[in-house]
XYZ file of C-alpha atoms in Angstrom:
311
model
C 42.360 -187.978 76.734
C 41.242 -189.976 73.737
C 40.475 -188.881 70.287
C 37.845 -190.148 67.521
C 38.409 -189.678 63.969
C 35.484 -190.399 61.746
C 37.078 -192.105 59.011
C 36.035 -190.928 55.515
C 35.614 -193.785 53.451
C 34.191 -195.975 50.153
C 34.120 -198.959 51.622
C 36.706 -200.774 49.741
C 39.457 -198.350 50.958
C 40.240 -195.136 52.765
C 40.115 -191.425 51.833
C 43.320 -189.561 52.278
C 41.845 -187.020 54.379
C 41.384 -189.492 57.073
C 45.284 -189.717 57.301
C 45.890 -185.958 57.530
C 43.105 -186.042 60.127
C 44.828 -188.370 62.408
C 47.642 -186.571 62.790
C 46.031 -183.509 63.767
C 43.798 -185.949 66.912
C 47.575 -187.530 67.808
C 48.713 -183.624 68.327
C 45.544 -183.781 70.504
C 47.185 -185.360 73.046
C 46.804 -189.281 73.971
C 45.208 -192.256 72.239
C 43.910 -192.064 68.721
C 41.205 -194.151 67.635
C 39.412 -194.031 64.325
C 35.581 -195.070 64.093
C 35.061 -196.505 60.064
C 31.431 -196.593 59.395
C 30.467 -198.818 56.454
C 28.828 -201.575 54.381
C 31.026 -204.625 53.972
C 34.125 -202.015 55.177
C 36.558 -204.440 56.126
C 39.094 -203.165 53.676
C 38.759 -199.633 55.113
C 39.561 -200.824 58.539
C 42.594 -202.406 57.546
C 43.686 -199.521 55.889
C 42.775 -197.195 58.980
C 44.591 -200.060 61.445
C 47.837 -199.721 59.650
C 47.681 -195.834 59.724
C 50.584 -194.768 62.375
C 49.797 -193.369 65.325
C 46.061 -195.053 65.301
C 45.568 -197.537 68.672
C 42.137 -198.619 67.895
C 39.743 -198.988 64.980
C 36.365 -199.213 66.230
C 34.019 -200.669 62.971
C 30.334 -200.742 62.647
C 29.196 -202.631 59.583
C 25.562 -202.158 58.820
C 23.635 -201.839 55.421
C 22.346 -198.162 56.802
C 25.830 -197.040 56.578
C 26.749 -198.002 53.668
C 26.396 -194.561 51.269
C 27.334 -192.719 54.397
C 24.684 -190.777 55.060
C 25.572 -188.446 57.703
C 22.114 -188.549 59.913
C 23.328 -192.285 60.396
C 27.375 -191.734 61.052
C 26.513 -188.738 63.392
C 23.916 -191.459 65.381
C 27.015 -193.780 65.355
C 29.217 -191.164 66.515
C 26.709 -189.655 69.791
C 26.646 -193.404 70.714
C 30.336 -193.453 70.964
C 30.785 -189.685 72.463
C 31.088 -189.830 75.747
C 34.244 -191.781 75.840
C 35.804 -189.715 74.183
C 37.562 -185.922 74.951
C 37.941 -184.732 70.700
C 35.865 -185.822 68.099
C 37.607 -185.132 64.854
C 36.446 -185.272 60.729
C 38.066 -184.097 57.408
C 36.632 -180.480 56.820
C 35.400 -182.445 53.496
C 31.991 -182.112 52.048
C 31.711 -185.617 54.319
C 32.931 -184.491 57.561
C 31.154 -181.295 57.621
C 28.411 -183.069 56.548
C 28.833 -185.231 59.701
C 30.498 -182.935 62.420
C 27.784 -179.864 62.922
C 25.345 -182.536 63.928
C 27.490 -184.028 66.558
C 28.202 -180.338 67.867
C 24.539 -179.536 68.286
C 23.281 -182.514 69.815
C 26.206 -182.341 72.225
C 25.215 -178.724 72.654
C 29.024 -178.052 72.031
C 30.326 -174.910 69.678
C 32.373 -176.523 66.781
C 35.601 -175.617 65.703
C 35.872 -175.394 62.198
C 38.842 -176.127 59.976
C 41.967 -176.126 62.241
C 45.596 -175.858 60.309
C 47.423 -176.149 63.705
C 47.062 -177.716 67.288
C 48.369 -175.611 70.131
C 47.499 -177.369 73.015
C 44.661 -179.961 73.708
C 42.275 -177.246 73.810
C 43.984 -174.340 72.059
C 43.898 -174.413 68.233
C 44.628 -172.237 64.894
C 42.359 -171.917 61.854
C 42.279 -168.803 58.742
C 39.456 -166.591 59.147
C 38.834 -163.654 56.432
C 39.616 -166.143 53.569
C 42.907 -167.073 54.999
C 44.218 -163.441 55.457
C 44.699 -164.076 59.238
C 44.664 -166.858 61.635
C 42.287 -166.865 64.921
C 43.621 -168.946 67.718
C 40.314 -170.527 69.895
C 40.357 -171.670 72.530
C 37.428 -174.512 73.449
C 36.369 -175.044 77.038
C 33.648 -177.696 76.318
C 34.208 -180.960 77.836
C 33.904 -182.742 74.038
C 35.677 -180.747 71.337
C 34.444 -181.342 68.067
C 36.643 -180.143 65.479
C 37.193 -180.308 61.525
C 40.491 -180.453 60.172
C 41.673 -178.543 56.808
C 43.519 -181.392 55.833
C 46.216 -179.066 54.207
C 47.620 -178.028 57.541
C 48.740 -181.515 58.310
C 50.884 -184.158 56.777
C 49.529 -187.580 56.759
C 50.683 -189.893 59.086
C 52.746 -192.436 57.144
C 51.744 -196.207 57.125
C 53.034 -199.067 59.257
C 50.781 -199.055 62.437
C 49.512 -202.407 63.588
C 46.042 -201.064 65.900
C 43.535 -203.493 66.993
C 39.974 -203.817 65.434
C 37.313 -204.068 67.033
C 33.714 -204.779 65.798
C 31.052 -202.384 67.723
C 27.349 -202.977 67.556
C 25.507 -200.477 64.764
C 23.157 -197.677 65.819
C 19.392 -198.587 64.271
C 18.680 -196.423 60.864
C 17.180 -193.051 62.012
C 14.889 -192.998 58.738
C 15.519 -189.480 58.097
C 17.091 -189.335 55.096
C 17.050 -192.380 52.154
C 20.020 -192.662 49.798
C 18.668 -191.876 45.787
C 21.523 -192.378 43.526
C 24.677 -190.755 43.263
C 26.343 -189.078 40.147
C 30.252 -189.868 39.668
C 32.466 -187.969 37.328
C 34.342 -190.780 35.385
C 38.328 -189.279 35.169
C 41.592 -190.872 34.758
C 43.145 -187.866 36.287
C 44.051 -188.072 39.901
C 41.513 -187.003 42.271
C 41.701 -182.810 43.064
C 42.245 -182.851 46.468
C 44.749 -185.852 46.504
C 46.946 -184.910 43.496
C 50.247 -184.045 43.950
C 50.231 -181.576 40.941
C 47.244 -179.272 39.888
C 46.866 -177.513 36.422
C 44.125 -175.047 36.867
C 42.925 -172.391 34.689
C 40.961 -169.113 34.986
C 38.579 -166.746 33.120
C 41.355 -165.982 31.325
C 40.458 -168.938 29.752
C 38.099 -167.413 27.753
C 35.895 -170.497 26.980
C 35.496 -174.230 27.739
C 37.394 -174.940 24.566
C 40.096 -173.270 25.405
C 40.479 -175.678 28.676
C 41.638 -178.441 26.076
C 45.100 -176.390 25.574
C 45.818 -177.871 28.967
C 45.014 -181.230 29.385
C 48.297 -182.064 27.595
C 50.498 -180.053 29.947
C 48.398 -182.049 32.643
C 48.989 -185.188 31.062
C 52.308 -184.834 30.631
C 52.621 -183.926 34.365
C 49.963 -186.761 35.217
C 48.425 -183.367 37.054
C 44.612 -182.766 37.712
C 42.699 -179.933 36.590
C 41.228 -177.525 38.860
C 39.630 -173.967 37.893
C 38.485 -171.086 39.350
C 35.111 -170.067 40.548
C 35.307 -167.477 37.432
C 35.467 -170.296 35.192
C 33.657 -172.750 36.572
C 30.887 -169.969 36.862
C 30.994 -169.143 33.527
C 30.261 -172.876 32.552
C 33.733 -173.107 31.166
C 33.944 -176.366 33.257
C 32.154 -178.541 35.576
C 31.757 -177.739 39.513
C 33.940 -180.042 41.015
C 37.149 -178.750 39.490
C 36.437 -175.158 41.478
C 39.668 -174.559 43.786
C 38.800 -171.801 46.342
C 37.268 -170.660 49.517
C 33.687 -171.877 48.087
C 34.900 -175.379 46.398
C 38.048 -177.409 46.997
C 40.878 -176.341 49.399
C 43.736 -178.105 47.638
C 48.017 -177.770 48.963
C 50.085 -180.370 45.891
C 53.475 -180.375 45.578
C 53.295 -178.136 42.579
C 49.864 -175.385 41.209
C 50.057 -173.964 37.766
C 47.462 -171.430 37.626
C 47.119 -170.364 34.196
C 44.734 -167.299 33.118
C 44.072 -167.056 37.001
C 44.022 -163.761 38.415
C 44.277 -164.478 41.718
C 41.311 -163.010 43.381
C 41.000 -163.664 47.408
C 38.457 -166.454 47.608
C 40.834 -168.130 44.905
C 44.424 -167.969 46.868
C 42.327 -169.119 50.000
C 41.979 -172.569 48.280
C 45.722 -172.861 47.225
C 48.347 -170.890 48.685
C 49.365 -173.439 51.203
C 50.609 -175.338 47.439
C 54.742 -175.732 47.786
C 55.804 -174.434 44.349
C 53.289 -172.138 42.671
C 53.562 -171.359 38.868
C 51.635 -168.156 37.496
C 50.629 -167.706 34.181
C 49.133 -164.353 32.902
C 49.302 -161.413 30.635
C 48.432 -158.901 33.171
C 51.664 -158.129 35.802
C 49.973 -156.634 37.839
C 47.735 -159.716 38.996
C 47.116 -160.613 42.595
C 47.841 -164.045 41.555
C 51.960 -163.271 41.398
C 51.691 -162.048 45.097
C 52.028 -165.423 45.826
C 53.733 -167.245 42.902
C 57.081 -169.039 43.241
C 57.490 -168.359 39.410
C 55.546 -166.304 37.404
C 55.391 -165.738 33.106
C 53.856 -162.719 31.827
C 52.569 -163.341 28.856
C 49.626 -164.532 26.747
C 48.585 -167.906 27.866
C 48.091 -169.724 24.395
C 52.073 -168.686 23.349
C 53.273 -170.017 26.970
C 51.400 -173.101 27.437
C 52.731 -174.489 24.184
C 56.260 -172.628 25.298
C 55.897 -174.852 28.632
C 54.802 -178.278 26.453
C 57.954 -178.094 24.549
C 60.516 -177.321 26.785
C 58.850 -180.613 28.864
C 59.120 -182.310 26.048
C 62.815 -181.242 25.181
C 63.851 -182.606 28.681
């Protein structure tokens, strides 16, 4: 058996979801490879080559690849199928962009967002918004599977694999790359950081966000929000943490104003320490708190700043 991670990628380096990924295709049983897809990618396959665990990068460097567009990766990744016994991607907005196509022109059933690996064939992912696991089971001869990347540690650096240069499938033509909008932050990245302030409805307003950025700062944290708040245009869409936006798991969540509902926790109970900040005690939200303050948000947030600051 041999596995194929599609490597998520900018070019110049790789995502951090590609390491998680590899170490759920090593748990796969046999050889790992990783297939990096790019423009002038060379960087990115050094950086998947030296990933542990990884025994070949395969790279195909063509201009049609080079904003990723996932009718030309999934191409890429048919041509390479049938060597192959798992296909695996990120359960990013890239890999399920990607994976779904493979599945259906295999004429294989996907299997979405595993946290575990059983057995070569046998694997565990949440169902219900994470309130219980389903164990599947996948008889097809080519499993193609997305990986929460919160289930797995990454695999550490210090691999030495070989690269190898593979010719690039033609452009299919079906889709034409516009422009692309990037959010400018110095904060670390949501789903890399290693601590997350996020705030809720509780909130109250978009204003009111500001009274964190300095506990953020002073943690070098990103911010993350609910769908509450980000649906009440307190902030923008990309700092939703949740079933429905980013499924996050840092060293350490502060969820302030956060009530907790279900499609929330789904996104961030797998965090190691969790930190609960709210005036109601009765909150969902402290079901699954390491710590939790009762209390009014703008008296504990400045509470918090100072007793940082005091140590």
């Amino acid at each position: 058996m041999v596995a194929l991670v599609i490597a998520e990628h900018d070019n110049a380096s790789l995502k951090s979801s590609t390491a998680h990924t590899v170490t759920a295709a090593t748990q796969c049983g046999g050889e790992a490879h990783v297939l990096v897809a790019g423009h002038n990618c060379g960087a990115a396959a050094q950086a998947a080559a030296q990933l542990a665990g990884v025994a070949k990068v395969l790279v195909a460097d063509a201009a049609q690849f080079a904003d990723g567009l996932a009718e030309n990766v999934a191409e890429q990744v048919l041509a390479l199928a049938k060597d192959y016994s798992h296909i695996l991607a990120p359960a990013t907005a890239y890999g399920k962009n990607i994976a779904p196509r493979v599945a259906a022109r295999l004429d294989v059933g996907q299997v979405s967002e595993i946290t575990k690996v059983d057995s070569p064939d046998t694997f565990e992912r949440p169902i219900y918004a994470g309130n219980a696991i389903a164990t599947v089971q996948s008889l097809d001869p080519i499993k193609v599977i997305t990986v929460r990347t919160t289930g797995f540690d990454a695999v550490a650096a210090g691999g030495n694999a070989v690269i190898e240069t593979i010719p690039a499938v033609a452009d299919v033509g079906k889709s034409v790359f516009v422009s692309r909008e990037v959010a400018k932050s110095d904060r670390p990245e949501l789903t890399a950081a290693k601590v997350i302030v996020s705030g809720g409805r509780g909130m109250g307003s978009g204003e009111s966000f500001k009274i964190l950025e300095p506990l953020a700062d002073r943690l070098n944290a990103a911010m993350g929000a609910s769908r509450a708040a980000v649906d009440a245009g307190y902030v923008p869409n990309d700092w939703q943490v949740g079933q429905t936006g980013k499924i996050v798991a840092p060293q350490l969540y502060i969820a302030v104003g956060i009530s907790g509902a279900i499609q929330h926790l789904a996104g961030m109970k797998d965090s190691k320490t969790i930190v609960a900040i709210n005036k109601d005690a009765e909150a969902p939200i402290f079901s699954v708190a390491d710590y939790g303050i009762v209390g009014d948000l703008f008296e504990v947030v400045p509470e918090l700043l100072d007793a940082l600051a005091a140590n």
